[in-house]
PDB file of C-alpha atoms in Angstrom:
ATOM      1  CA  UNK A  17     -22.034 -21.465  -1.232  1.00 35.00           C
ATOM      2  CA  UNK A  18     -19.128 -22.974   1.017  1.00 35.00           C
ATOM      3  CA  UNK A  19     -20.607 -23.012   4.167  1.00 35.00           C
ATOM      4  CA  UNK A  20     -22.232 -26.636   3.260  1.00 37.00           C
ATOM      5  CA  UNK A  21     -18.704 -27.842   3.234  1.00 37.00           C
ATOM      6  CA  UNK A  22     -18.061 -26.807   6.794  1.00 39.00           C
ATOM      7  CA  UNK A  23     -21.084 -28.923   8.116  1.00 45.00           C
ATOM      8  CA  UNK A  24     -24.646 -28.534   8.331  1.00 47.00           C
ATOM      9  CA  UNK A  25     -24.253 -27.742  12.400  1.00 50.00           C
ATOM     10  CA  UNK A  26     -21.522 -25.055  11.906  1.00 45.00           C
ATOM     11  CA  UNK A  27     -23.185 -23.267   9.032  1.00 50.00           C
ATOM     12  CA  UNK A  28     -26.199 -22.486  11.051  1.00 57.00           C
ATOM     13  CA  UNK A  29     -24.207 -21.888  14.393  1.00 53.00           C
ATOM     14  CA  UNK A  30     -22.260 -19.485  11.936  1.00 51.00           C
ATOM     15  CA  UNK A  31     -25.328 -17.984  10.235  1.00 56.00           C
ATOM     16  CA  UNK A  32     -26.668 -16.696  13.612  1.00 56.00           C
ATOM     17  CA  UNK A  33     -23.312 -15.332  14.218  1.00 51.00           C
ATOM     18  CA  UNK A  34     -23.311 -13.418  10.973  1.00 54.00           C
ATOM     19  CA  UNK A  35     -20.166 -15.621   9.801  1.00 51.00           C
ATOM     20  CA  UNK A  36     -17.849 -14.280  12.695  1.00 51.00           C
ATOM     21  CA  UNK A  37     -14.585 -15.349  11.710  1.00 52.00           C
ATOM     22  CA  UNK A  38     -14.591 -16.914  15.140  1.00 57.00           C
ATOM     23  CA  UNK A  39     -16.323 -19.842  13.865  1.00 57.00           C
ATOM     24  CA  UNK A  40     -14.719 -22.530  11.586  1.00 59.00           C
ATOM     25  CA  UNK A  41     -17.049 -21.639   8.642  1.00 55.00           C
ATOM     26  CA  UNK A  42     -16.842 -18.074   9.080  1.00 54.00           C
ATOM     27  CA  UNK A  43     -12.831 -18.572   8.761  1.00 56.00           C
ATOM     28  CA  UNK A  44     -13.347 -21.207   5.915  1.00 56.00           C
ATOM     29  CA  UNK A  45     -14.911 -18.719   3.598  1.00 51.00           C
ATOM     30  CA  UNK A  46     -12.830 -15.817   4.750  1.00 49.00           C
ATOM     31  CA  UNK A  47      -9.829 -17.587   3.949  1.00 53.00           C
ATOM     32  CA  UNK A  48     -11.250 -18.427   0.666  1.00 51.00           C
ATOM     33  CA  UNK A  49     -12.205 -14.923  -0.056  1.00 50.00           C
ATOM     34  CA  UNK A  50      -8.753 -14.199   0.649  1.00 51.00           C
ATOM     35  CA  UNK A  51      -7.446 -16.310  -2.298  1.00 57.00           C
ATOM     36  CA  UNK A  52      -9.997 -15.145  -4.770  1.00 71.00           C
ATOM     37  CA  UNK A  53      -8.685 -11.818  -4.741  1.00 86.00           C
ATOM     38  CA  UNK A  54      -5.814 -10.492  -7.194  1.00 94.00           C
ATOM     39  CA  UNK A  55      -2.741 -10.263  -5.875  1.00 96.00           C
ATOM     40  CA  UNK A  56      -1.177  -6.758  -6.499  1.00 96.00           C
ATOM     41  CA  UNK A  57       1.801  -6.536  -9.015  1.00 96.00           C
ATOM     42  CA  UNK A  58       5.597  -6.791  -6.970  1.00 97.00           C
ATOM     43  CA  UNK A  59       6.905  -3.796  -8.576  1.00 97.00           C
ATOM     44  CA  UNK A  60      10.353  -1.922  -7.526  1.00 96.00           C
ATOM     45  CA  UNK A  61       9.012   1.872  -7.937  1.00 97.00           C
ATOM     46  CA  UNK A  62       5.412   2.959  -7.139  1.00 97.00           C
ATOM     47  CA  UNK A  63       4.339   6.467  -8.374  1.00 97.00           C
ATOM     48  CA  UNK A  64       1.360   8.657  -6.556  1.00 97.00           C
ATOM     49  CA  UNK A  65      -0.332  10.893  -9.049  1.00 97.00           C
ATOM     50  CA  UNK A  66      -2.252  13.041  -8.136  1.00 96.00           C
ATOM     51  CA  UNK A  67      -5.957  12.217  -9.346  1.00 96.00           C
ATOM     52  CA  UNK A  68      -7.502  14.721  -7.770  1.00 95.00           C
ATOM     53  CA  UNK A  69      -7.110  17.921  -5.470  1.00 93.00           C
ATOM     54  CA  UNK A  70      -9.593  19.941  -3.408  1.00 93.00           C
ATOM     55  CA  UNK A  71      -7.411  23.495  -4.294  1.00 92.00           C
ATOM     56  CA  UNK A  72      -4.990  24.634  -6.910  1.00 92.00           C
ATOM     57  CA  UNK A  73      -3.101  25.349  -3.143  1.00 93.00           C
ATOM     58  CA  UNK A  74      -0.128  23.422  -2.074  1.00 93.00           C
ATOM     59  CA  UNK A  75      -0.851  20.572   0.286  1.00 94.00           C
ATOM     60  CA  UNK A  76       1.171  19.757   2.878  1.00 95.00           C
ATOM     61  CA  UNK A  77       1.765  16.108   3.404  1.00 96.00           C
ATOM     62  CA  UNK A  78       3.322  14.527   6.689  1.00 97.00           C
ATOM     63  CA  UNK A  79       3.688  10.792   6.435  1.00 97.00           C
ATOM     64  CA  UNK A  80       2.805   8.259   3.054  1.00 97.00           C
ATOM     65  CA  UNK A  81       2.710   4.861   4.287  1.00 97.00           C
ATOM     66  CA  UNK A  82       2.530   2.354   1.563  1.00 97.00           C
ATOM     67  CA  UNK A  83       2.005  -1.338   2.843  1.00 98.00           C
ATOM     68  CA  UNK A  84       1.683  -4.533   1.130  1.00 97.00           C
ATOM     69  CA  UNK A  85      -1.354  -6.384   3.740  1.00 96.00           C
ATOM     70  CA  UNK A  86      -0.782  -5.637   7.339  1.00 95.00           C
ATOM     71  CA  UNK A  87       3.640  -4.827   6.274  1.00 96.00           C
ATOM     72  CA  UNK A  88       4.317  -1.664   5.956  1.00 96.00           C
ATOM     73  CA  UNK A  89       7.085  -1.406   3.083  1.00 97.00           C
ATOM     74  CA  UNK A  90       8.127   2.318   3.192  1.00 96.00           C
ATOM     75  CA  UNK A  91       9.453   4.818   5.643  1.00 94.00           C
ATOM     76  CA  UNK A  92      13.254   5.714   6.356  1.00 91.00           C
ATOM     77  CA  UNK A  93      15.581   3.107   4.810  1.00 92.00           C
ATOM     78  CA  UNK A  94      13.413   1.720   3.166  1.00 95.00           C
ATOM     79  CA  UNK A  95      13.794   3.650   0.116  1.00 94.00           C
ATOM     80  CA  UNK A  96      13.932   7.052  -1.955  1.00 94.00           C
ATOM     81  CA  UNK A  97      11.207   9.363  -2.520  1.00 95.00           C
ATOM     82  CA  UNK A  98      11.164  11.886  -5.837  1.00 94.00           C
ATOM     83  CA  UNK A  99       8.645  14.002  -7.512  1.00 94.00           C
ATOM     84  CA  UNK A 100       7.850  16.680 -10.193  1.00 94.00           C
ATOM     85  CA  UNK A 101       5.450  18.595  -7.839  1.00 91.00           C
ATOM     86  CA  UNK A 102       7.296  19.574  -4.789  1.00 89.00           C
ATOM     87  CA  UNK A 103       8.215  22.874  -2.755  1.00 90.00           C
ATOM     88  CA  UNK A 104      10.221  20.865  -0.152  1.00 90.00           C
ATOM     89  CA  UNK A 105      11.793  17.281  -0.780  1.00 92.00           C
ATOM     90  CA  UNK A 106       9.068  14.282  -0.713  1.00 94.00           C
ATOM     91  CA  UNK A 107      11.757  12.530   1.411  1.00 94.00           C
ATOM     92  CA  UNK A 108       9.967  14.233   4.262  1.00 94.00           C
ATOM     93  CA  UNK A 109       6.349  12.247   3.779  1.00 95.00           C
ATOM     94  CA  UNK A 110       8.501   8.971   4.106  1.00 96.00           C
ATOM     95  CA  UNK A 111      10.645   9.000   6.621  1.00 95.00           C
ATOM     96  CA  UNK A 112       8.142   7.850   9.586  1.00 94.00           C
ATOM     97  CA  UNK A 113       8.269  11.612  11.060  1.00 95.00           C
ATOM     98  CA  UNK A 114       5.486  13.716  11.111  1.00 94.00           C
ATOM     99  CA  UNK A 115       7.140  17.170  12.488  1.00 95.00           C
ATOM    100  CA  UNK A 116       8.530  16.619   8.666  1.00 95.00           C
ATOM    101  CA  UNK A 117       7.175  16.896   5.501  1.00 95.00           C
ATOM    102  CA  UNK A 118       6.499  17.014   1.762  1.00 94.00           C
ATOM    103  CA  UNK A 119       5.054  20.089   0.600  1.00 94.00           C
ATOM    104  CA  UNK A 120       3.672  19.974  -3.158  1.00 94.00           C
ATOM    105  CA  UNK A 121       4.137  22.791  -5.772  1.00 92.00           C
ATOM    106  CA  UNK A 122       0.973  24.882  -6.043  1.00 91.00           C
ATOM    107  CA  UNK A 123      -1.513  25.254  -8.874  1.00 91.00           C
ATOM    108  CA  UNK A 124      -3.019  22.820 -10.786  1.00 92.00           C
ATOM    109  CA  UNK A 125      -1.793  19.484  -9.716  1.00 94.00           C
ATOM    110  CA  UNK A 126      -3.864  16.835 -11.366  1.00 95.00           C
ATOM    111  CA  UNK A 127      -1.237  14.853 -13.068  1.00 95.00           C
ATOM    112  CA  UNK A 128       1.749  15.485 -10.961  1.00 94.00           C
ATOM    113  CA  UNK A 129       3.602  12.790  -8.634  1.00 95.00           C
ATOM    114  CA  UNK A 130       5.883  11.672  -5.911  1.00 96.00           C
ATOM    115  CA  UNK A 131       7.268   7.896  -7.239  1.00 96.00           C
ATOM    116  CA  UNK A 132       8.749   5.774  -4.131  1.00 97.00           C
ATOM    117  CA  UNK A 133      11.774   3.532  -5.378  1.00 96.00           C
ATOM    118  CA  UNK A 134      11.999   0.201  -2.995  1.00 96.00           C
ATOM    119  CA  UNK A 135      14.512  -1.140  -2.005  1.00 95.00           C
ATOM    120  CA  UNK A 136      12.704  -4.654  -1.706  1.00 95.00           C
ATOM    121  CA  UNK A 137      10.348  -4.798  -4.504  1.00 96.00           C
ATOM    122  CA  UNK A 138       6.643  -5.934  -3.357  1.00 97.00           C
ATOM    123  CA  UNK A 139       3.044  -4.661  -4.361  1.00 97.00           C
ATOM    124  CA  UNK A 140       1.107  -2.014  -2.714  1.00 98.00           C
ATOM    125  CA  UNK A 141      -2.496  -2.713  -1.405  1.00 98.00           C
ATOM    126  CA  UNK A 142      -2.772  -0.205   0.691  1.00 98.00           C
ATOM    127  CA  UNK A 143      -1.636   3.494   1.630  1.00 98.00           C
ATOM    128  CA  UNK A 144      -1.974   5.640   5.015  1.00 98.00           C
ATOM    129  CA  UNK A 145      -1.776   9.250   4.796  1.00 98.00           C
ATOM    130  CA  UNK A 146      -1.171  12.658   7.666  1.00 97.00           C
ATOM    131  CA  UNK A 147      -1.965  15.526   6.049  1.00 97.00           C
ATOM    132  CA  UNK A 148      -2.973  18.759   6.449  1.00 95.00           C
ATOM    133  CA  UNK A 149      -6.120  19.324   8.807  1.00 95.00           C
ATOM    134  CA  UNK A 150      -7.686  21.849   6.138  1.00 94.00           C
ATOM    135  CA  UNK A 151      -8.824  19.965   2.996  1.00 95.00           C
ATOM    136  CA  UNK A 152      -7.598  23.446   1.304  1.00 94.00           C
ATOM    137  CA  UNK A 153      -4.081  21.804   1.405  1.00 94.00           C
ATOM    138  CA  UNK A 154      -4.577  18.021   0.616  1.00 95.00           C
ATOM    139  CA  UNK A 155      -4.955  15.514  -1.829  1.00 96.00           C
ATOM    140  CA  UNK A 156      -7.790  14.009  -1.865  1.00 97.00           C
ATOM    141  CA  UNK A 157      -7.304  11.279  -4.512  1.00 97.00           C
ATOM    142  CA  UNK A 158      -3.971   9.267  -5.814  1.00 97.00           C
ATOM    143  CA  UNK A 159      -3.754   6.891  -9.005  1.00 98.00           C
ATOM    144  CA  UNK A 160      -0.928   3.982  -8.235  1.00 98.00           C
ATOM    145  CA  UNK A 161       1.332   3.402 -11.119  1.00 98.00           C
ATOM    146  CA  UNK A 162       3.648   0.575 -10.354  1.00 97.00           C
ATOM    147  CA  UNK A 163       6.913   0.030 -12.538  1.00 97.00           C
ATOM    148  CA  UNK A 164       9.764  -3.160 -12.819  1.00 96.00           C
ATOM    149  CA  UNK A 165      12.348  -1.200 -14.639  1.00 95.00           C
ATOM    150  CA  UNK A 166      11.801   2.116 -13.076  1.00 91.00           C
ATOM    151  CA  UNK A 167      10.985   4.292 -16.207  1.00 93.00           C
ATOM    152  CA  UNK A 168       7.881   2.430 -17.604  1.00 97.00           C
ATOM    153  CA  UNK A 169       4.387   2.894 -15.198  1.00 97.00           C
ATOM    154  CA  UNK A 170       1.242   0.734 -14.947  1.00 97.00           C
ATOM    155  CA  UNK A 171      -2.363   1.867 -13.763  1.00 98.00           C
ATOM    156  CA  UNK A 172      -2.628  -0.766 -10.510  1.00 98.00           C
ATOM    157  CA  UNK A 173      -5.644   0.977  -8.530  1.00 97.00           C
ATOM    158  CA  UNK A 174      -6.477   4.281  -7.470  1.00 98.00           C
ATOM    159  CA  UNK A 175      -6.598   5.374  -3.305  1.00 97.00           C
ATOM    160  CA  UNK A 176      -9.443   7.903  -2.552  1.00 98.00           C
ATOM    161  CA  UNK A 177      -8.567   9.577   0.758  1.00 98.00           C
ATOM    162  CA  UNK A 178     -12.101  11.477   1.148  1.00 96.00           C
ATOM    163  CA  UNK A 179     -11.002  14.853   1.766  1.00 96.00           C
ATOM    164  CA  UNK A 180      -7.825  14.114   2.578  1.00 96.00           C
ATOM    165  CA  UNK A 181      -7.561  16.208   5.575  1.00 96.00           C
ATOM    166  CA  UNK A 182      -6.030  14.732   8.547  1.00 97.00           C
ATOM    167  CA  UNK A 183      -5.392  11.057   8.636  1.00 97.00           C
ATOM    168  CA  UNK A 184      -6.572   8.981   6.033  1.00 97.00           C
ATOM    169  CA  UNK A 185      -6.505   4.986   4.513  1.00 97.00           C
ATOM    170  CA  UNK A 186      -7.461   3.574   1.387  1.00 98.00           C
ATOM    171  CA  UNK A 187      -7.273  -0.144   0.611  1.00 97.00           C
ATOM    172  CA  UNK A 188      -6.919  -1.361  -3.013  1.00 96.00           C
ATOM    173  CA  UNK A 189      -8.966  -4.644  -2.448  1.00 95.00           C
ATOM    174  CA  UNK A 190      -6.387  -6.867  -4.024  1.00 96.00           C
ATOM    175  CA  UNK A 191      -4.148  -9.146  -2.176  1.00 96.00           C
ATOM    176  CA  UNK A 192      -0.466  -8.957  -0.971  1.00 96.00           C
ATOM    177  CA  UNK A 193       1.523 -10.575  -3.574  1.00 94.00           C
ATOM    178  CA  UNK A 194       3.097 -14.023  -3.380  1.00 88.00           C
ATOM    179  CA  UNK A 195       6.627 -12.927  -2.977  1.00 70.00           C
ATOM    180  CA  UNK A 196       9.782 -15.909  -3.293  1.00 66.00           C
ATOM    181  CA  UNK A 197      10.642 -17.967  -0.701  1.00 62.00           C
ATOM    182  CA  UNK A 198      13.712 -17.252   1.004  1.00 61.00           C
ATOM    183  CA  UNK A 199      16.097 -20.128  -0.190  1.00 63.00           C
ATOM    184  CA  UNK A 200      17.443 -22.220   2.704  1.00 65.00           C
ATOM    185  CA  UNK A 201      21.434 -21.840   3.902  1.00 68.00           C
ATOM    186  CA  UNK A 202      23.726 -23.725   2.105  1.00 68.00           C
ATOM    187  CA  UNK A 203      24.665 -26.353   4.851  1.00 68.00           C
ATOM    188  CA  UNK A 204      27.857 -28.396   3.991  1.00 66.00           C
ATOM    189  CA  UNK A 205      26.962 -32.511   4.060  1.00 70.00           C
ATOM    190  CA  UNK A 206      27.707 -34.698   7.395  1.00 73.00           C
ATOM    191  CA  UNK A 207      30.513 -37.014   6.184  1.00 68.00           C
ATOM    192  CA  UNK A 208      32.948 -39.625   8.288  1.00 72.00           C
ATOM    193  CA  UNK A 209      35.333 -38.907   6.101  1.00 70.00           C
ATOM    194  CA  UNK A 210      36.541 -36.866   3.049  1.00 65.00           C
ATOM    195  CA  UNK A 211      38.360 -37.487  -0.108  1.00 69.00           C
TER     196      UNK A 211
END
């Protein structure tokens, strides 16, 4: 329904080409599809629960990458991993090092979670996972809970990971949140004289 606005010549150059984002219309409507979508919540803690798992086994996870668009917004400084399911420190699926890692508690796990406190608050769209090459030991399937305060939590979208096994992505579908504009320096006025 846009592509009329772009002009009758570039709508049917661009409907041969499938509406390659090489043409003007093709960018047009992807750049309005873009703005449709809802932008995630900015949150300061995101929690990982555990929606589904494969075993009642521990799984062994590597790296959690949680990014906000193309930025990723966790990893080592960034800030501080904790959870209520863990046989070694979650610290170790965050810190942008995969001969480390986090290694959950065994049995049944539906329900459990690692919650990532940023530093920066922003809103997660989408999450990267290494784990384990056996699907016996990963997690297949996390709910996102995102939280302003830190104690309350707020179903945001859930990331299914397949088996989980290996290396995995799951995209939320909503947009990278609007975040303030960093205010411009303070810059002292240009006088001749002063008083």
């Amino acid at each position: 329904f846009l592509v009329p606005l772009v002009g009758s010549a570039w709508a049917e150059q661009c409907a041969q080409a499938h509406l390659s984002p090489d043409c003007p219309a093709g960018r047009a409507l992807l750049q309005t599809a873009a703005h449709l979508k809802t932008p995630a919540p900015v949150c300061s803690s995101w929690k990982l629960e555990i929606a589904a798992e494969n075993k009642d086994w521990e799984a062994h996870i590597f790296e959690i990458e949680l990014y906000s668009g193309d930025q990723m917004i966790s990893g080592a400084g960034m800030g501080t991993a904790t959870s209520d399911c863990e046989r070694s420190s979650p610290d170790g699926a965050f810190d942008g090092d995969t001969s480390t890692k986090w290694v959950t508690c065994s049995g049944a796990k539906v329900g459990k979670s690692v919650t990532y406190q940023l530093h920066h608050p922003n809103g997660v769209t989408k999450i990267k996972t290494v784990q384990w090459g056996s699907a016996n030991n990963a997690i297949p399937k996390f709910d996102l809970y995102c939280s302003t305060d830190d104690v309350t939590f707020s179903y945001v979208w859930t990331a299914d990971l397949g088996t989980g096994a290996g290396t995995n992505e799951a995209i939320s579908g909503l947009a990278p949140p609007p975040l303030p504009a960093t205010p411009p320096p303070t810059v002292a006025p240009v006088c001749s004289s002063w008083k």
